[in-house]
mmCIF file of C-alpha atoms in Angstrom:
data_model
loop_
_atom_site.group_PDB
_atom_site.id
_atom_site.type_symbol
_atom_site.label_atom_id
_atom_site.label_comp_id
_atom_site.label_asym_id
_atom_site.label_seq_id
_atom_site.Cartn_x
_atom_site.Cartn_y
_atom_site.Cartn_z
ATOM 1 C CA UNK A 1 3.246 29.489 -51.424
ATOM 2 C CA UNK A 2 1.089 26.800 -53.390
ATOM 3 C CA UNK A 3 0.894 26.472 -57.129
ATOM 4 C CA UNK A 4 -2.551 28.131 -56.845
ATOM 5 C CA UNK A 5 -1.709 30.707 -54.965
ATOM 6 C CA UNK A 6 1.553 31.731 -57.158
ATOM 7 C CA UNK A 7 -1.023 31.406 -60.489
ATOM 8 C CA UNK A 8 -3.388 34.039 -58.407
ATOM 9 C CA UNK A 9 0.040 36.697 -57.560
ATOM 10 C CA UNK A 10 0.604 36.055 -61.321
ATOM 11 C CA UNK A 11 -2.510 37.002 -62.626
ATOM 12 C CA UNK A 12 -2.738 40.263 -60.587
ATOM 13 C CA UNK A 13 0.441 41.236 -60.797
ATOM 14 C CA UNK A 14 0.005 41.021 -64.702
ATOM 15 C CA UNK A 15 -3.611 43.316 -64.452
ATOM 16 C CA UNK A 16 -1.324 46.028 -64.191
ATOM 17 C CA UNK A 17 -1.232 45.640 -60.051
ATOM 18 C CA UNK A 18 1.258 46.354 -57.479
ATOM 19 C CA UNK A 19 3.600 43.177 -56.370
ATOM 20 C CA UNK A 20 1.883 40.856 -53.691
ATOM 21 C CA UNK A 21 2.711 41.536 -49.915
ATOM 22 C CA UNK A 22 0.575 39.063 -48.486
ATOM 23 C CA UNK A 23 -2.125 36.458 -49.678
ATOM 24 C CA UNK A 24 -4.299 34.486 -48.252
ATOM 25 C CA UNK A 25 -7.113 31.431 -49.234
ATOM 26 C CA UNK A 26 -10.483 32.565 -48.497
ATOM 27 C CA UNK A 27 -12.425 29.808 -50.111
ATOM 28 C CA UNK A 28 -11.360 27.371 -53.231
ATOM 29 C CA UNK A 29 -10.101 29.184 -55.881
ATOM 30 C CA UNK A 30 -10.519 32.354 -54.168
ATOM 31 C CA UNK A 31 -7.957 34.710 -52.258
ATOM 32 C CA UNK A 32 -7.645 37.960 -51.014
ATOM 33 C CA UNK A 33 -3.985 39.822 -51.769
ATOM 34 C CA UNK A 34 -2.425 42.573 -50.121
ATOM 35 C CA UNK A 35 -0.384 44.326 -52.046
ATOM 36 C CA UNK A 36 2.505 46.641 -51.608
ATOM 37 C CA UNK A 37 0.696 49.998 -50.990
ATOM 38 C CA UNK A 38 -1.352 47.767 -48.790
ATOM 39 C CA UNK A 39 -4.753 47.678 -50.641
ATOM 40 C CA UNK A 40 -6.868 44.422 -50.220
ATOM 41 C CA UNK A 41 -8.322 43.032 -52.891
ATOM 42 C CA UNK A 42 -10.351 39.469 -54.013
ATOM 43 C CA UNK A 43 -9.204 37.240 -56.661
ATOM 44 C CA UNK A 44 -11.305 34.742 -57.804
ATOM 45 C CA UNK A 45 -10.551 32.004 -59.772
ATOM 46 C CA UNK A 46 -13.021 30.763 -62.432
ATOM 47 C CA UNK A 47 -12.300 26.984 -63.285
ATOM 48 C CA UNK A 48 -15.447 26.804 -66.042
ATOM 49 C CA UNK A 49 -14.395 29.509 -67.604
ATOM 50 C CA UNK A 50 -12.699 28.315 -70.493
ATOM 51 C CA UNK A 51 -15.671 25.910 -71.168
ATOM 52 C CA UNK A 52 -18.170 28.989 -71.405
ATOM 53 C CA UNK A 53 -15.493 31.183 -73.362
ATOM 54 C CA UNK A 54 -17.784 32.813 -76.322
ATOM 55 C CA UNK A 55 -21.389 31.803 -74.891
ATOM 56 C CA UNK A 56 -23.611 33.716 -74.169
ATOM 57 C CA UNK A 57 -23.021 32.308 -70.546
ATOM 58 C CA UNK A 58 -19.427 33.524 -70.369
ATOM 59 C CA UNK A 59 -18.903 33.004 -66.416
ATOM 60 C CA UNK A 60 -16.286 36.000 -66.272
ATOM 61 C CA UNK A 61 -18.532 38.060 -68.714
ATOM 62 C CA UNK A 62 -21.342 37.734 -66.569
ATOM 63 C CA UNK A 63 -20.262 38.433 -63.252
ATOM 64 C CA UNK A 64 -18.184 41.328 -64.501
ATOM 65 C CA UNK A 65 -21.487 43.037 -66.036
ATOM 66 C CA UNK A 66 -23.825 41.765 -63.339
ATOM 67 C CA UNK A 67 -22.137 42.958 -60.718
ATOM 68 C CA UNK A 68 -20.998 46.316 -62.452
ATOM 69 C CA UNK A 69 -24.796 47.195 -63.626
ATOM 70 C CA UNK A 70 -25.705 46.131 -60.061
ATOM 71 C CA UNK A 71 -22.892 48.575 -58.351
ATOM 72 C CA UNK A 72 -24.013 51.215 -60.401
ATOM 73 C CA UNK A 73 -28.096 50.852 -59.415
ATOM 74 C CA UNK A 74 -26.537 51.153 -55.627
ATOM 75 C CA UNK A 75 -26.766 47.262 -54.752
ATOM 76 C CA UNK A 76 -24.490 45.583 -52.211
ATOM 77 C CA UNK A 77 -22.115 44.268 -54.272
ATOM 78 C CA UNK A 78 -18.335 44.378 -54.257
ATOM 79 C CA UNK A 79 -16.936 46.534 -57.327
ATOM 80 C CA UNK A 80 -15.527 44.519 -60.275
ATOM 81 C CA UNK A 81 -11.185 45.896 -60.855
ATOM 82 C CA UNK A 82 -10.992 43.936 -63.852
ATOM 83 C CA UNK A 83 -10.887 40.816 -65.336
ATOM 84 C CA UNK A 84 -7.512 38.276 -66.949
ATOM 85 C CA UNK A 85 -9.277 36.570 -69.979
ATOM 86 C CA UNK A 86 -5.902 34.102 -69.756
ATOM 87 C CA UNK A 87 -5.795 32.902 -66.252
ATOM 88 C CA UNK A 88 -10.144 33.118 -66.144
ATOM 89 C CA UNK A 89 -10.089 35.758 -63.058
ATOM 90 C CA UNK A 90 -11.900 38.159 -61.890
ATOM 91 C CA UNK A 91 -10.575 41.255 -59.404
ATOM 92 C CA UNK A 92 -13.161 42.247 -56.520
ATOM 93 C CA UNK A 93 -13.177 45.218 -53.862
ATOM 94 C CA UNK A 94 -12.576 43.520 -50.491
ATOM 95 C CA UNK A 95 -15.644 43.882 -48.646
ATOM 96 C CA UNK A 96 -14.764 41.844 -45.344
ATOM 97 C CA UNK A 97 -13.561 38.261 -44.567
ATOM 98 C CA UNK A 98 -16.704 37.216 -42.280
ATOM 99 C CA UNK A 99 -19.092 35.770 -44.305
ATOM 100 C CA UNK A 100 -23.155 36.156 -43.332
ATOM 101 C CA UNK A 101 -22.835 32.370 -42.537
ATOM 102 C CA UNK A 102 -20.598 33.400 -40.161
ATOM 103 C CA UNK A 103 -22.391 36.032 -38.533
ATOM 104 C CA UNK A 104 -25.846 33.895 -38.294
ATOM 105 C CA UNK A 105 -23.476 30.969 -36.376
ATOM 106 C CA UNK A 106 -22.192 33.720 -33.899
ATOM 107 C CA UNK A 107 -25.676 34.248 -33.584
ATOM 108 C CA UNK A 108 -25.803 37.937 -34.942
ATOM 109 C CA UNK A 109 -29.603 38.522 -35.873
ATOM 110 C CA UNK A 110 -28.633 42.657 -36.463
ATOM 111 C CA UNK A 111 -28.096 41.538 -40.145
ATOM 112 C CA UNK A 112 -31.730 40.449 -41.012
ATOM 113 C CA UNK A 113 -33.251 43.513 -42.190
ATOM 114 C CA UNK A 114 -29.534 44.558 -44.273
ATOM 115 C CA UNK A 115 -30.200 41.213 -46.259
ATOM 116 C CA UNK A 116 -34.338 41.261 -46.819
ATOM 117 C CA UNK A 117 -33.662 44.911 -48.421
ATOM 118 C CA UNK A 118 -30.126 44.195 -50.078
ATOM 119 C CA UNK A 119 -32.224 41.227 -51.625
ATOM 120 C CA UNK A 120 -35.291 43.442 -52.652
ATOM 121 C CA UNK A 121 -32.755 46.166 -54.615
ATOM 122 C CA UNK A 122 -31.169 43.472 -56.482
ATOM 123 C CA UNK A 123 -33.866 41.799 -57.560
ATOM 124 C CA UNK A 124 -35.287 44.745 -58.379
ATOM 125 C CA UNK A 125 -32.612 46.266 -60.553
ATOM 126 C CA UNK A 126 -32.349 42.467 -62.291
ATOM 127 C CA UNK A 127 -36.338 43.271 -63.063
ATOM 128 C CA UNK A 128 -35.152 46.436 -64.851
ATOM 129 C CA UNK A 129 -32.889 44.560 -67.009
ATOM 130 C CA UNK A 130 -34.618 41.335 -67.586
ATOM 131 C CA UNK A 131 -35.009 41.373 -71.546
ATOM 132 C CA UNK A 132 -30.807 42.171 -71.740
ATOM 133 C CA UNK A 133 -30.415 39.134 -69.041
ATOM 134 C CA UNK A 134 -32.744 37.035 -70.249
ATOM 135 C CA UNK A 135 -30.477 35.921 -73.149
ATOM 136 C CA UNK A 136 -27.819 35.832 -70.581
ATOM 137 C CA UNK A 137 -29.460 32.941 -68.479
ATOM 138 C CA UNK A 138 -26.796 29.998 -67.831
ATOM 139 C CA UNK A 139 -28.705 26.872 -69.666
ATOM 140 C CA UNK A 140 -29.121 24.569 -65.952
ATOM 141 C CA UNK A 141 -30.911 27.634 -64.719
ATOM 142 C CA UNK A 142 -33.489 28.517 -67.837
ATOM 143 C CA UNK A 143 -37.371 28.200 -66.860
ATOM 144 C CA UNK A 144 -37.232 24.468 -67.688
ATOM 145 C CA UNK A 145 -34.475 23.681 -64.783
ATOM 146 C CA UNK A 146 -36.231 25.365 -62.657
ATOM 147 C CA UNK A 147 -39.634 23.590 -62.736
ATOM 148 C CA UNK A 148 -37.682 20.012 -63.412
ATOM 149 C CA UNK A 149 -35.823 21.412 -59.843
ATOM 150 C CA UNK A 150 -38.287 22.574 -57.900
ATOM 151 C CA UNK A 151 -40.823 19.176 -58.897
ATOM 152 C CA UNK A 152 -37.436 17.392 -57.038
ATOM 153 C CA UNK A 153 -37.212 19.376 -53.885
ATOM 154 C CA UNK A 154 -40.875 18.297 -53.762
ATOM 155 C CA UNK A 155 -40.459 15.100 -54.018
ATOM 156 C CA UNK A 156 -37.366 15.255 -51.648
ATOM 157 C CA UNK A 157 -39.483 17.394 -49.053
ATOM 158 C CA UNK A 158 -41.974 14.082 -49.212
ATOM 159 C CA UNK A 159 -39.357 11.898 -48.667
ATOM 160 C CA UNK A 160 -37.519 14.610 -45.864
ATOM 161 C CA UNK A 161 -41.126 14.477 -43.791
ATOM 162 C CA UNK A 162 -41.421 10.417 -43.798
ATOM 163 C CA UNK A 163 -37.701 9.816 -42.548
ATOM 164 C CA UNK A 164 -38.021 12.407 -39.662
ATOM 165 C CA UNK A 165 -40.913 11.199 -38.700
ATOM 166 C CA UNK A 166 -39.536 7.710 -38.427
ATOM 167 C CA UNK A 167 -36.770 8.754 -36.793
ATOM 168 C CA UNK A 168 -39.052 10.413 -34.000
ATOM 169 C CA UNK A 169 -40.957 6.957 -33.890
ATOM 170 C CA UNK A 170 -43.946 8.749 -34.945
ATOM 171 C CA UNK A 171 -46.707 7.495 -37.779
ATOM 172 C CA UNK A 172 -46.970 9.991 -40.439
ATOM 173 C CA UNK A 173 -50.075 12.204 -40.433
ATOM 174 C CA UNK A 174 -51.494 11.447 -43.821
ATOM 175 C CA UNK A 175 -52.863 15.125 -44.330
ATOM 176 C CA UNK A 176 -49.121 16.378 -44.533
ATOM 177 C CA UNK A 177 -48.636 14.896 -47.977
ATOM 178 C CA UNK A 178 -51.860 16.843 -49.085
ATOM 179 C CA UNK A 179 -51.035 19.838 -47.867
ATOM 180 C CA UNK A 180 -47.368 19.634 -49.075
ATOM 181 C CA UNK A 181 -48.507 18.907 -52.786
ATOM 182 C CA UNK A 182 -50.827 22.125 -52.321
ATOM 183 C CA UNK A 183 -48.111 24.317 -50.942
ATOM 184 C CA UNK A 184 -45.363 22.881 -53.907
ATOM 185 C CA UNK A 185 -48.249 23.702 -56.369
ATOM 186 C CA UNK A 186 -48.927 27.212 -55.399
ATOM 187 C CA UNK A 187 -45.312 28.065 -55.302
ATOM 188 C CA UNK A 188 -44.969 26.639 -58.789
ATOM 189 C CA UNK A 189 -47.019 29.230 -60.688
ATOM 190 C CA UNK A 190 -45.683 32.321 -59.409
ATOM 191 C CA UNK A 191 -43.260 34.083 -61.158
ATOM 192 C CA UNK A 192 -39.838 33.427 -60.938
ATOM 193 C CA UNK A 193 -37.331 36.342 -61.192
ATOM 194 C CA UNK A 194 -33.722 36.401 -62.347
ATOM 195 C CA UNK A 195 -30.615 36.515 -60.050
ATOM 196 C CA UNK A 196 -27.585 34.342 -59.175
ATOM 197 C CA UNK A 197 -28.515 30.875 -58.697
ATOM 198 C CA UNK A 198 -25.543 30.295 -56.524
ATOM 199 C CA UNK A 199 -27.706 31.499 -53.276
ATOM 200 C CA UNK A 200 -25.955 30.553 -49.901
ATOM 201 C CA UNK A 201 -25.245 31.884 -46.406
ATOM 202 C CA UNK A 202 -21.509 31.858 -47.102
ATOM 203 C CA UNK A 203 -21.860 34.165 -50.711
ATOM 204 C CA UNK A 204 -22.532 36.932 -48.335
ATOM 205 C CA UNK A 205 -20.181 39.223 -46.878
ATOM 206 C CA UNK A 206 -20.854 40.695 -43.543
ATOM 207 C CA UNK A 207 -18.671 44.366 -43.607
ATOM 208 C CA UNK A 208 -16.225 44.699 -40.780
ATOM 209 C CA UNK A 209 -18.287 46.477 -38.340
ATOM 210 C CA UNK A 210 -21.610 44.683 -39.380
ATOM 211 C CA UNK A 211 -23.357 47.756 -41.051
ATOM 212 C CA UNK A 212 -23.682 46.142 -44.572
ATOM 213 C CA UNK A 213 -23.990 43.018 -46.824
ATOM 214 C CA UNK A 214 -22.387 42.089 -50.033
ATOM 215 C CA UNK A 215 -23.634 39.954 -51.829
ATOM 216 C CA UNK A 216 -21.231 37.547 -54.020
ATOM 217 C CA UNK A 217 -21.274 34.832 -56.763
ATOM 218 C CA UNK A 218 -22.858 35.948 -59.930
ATOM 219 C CA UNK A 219 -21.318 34.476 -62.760
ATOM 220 C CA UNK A 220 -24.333 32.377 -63.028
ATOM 221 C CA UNK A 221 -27.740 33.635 -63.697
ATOM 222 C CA UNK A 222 -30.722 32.176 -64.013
ATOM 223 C CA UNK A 223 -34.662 32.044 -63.038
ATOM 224 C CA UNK A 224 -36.359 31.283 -59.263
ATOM 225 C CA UNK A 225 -38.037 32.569 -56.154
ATOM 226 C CA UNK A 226 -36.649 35.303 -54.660
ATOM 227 C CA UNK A 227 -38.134 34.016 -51.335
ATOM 228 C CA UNK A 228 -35.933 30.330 -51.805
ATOM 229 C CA UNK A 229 -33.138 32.816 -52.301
ATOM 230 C CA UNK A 230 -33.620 34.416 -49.324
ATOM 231 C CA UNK A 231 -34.841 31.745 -47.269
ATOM 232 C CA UNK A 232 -31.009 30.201 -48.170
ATOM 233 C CA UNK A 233 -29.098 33.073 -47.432
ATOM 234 C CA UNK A 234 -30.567 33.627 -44.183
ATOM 235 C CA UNK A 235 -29.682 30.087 -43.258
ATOM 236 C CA UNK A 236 -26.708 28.359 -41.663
ATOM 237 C CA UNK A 237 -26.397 24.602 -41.786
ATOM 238 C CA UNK A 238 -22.841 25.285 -40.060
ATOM 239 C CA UNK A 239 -20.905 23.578 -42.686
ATOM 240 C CA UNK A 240 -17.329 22.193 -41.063
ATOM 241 C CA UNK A 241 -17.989 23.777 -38.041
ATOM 242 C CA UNK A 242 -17.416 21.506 -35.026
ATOM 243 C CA UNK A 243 -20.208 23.455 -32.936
ATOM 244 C CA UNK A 244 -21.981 24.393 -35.920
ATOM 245 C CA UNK A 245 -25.559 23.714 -35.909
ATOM 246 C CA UNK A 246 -28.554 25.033 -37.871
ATOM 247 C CA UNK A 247 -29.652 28.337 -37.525
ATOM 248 C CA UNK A 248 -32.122 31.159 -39.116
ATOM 249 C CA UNK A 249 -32.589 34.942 -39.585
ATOM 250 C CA UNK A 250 -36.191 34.258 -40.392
ATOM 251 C CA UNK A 251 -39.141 34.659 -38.353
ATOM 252 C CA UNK A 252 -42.239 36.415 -37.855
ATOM 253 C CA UNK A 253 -41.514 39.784 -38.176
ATOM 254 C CA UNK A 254 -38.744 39.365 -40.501
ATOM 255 C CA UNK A 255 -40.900 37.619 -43.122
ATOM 256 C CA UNK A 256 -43.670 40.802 -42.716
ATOM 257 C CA UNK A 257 -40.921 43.365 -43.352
ATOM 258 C CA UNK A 258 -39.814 41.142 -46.965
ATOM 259 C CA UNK A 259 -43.524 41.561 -47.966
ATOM 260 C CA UNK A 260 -43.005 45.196 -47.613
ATOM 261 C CA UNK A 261 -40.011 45.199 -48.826
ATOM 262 C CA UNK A 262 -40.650 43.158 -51.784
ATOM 263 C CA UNK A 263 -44.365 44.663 -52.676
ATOM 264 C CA UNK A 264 -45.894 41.169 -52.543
ATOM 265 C CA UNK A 265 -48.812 40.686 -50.223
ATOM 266 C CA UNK A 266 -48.233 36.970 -50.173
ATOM 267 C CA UNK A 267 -44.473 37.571 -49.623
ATOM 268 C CA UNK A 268 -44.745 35.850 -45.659
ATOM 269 C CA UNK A 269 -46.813 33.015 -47.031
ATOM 270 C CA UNK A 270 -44.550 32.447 -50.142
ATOM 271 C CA UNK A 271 -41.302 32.548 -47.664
ATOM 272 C CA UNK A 272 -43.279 30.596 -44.980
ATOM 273 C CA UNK A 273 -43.808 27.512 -47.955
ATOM 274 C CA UNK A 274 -40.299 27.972 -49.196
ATOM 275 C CA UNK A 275 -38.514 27.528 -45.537
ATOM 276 C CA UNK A 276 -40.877 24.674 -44.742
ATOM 277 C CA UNK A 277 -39.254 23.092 -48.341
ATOM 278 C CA UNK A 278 -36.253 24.413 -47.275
ATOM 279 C CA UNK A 279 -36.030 22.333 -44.214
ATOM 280 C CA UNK A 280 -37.669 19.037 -45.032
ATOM 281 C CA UNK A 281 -35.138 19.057 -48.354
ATOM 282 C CA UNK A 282 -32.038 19.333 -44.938
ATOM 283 C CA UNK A 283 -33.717 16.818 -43.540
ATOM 284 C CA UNK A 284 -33.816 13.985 -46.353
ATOM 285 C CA UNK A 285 -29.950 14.645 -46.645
ATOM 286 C CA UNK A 286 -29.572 14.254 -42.745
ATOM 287 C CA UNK A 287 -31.628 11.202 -42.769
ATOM 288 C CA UNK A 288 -29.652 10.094 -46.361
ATOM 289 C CA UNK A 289 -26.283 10.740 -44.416
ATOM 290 C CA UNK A 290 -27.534 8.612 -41.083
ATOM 291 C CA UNK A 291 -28.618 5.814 -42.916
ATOM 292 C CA UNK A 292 -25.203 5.472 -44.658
ATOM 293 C CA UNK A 293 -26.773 6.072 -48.378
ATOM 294 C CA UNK A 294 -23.790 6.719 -50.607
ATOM 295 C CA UNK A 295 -25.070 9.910 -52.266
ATOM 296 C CA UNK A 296 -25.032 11.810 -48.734
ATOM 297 C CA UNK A 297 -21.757 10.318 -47.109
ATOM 298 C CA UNK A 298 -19.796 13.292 -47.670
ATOM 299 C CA UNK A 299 -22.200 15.282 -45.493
ATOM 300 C CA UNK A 300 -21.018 13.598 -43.094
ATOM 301 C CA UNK A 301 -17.998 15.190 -42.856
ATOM 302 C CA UNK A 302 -19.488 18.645 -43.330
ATOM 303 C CA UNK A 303 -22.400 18.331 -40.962
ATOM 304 C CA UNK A 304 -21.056 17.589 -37.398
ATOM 305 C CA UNK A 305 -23.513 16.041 -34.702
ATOM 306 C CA UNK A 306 -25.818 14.897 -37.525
ATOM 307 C CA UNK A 307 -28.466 13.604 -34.791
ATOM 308 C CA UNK A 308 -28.588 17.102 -33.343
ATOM 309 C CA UNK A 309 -28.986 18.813 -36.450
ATOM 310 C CA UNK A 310 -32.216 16.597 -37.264
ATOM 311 C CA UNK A 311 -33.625 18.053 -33.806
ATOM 312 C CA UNK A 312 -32.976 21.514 -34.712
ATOM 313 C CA UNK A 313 -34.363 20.945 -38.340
ATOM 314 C CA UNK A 314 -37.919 19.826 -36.670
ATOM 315 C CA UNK A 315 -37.896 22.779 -33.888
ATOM 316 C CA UNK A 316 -37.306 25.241 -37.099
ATOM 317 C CA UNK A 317 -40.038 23.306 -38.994
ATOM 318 C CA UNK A 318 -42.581 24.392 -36.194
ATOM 319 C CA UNK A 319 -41.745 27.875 -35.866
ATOM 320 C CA UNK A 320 -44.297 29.938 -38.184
ATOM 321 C CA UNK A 321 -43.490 32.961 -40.306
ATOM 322 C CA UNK A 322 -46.945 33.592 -41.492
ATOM 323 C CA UNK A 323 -50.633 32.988 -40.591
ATOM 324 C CA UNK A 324 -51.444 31.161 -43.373
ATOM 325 C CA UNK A 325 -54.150 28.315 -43.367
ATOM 326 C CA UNK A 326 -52.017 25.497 -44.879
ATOM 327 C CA UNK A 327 -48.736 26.186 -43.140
ATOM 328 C CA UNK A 328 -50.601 26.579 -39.744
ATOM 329 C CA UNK A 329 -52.125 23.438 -40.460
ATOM 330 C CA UNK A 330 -49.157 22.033 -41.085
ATOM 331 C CA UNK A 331 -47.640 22.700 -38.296
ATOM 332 C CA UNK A 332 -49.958 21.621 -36.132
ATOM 333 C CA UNK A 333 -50.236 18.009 -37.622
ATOM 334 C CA UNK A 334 -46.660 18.017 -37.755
ATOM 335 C CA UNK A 335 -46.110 18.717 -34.026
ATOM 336 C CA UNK A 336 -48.150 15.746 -33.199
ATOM 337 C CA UNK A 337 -45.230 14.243 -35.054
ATOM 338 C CA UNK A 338 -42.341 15.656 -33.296
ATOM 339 C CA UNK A 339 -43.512 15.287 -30.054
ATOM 340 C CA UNK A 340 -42.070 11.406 -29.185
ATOM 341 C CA UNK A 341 -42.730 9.214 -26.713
ATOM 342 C CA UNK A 342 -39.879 8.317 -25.486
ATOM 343 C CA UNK A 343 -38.725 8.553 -29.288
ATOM 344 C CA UNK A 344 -35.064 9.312 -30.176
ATOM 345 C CA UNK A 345 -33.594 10.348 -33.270
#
């Protein structure tokens, strides 16, 4: 048994628990422990949490209340068991090893319309108790981060749409920069909504069975688009994977039943923009990581058959999930792109 996994037995034995039977890493500093009346349960390990310790902010704090006010308003969430102030953990229900990045990999689509509505209810019940959050909010994720943020994916989505067209030995349509600056613009002004900003395929837990999501990782809060949340959920770059490759849950139909889901009549066109940002954003890093730049080098190692993932990110690029002027125009100028002559990337 590691150091790390010892300090996790210690801290739930000393919560009042049973001894340990078994334990086992799920991700870093997280572990699920069986223990002797063989009940599963999650410890996580919070290595900030001393640093927040009396903020506003707290990390443990936070998820504990977030994801107990979230429980109780009958959101897919795992319940909170408790909390160990001195070791900074938190104890979670076991909801399932497989996580949703899993499931989208395997190629399991039967989990798209558990995650739209799953979404929807929790950022509904965070709209409930916005003015108790708001104070809450970690400071990298207040209103200012997320314009500075979202002005950098734009710049990055600029940068993601000249290096794949390079790569496909393509010029660049000159019209895609206009209409990318018009899309980042509109997306700007609408209102942002709070929820975790720690928004990923793998903080979702796919029940054994497949009839529910959890959702995980709130111990930071803050302010964005509930479509570029679930645009990133419902994506799998693969991560690690030697046959991993990117994948989606989003398409047409998916993207009309989040409008109805979410209320929003522009819902498909706001998630249409934010997977188009989405992917161009991938594809800067891809093209980053090929071209050796030393901020992207440890992708690398993450992101097998880097080549192959480029190809996938332009095929996603020109699949539509609304019928939107600008993004159909998009599209089309940006299949003239991707459509080489004899052009390799």
């Amino acid at each position: 048994m590691s150091l790390a996994d010892s300090a996790a037995t210690a801290a739930y034995v000393r919560a009042g628990h049973p001894p340990v039977r078994a334990i086992a890493p799920l991700a870093e500093g997280v572990w699920r422990v069986e223990d002797a009346d063989g009940r599963k349960v999650v410890v996580k390990h919070q290595p900030f949490g001393r640093l927040t310790q009396g903020t506003a902010y707290d990390l443990l704090e936070v998820e504990r209340d977030v994801l107990g006010f979230l429980h109780r308003a009958g959101c897919p969430v795992p319940v909170v068991l408790g909390i160990d102030r001195e070791a900074h953990c938190i104890f979670l229900q076991w909801v399932g090893d497989r996580t949703l990045d899993d499931a989208i990999q395997d190629g399991d689509r039967a989990t798209t319309i558990q995650a739209i509505r799953g979404l929807c209810a929790i950022e509904h019940a965070f709209f409930q108790r916005a003015d108790q959050l708001a104070p809450r909010v970690v400071p990298s994720a207040n209103r200012a981060a997320l314009t500075a943020a979202w002005d950098e994916a734009g710049a990055r989505a600029h940068a993601g749409i000249e290096q794949l067209c390079r790569r496909l030995q393509r010029p660049l349509d000159a019209g895609l920069r206009s209409l990318l600056d018009a899309m980042h613009d509109w997306l700007a002004v609408r209102p942002a909504s709070l929820g975790s900003v720690d928004y990923n395929a793998r903080n979702a837990i796919v029940e054994p069975g497949g009839t529910r999501i959890y959702f995980l990782e709130f111990a930071k809060i803050g302010w964005d688009w509930t479509e570029r949340r679930l645009t990133q959920y419902t994506s799998s770059m693969g991560s690690g994977r030697q046959d991993g490759r990117m994948r989606s849950l989003l398409d047409a139909s998916a993207a009309r039943l989040y409008a109805e889901e979410s209320g929003r009549s522009d819902g498909a066109r706001a998630l249409d923009y934010h997977r188009i940002f989405f992917l161009l954003n991938s594809a800067a890093l891809l093209c980053a990581a090929l071209d050796g730049e030393p901020h992207a080098l440890a992708l690398r190692q993450h992101w097998k058959r880097p080549h192959a993932r480029l190809r996938q990110c332009a095929a996603m690029l020109a699949q539509g999930l609304s019928t939107d002027p600008s993004a159909t125009e998009f599209r089309s100028r940006l299949q003239f792109c991707s459509s080489p002559r004899g052009g390799t990337l």
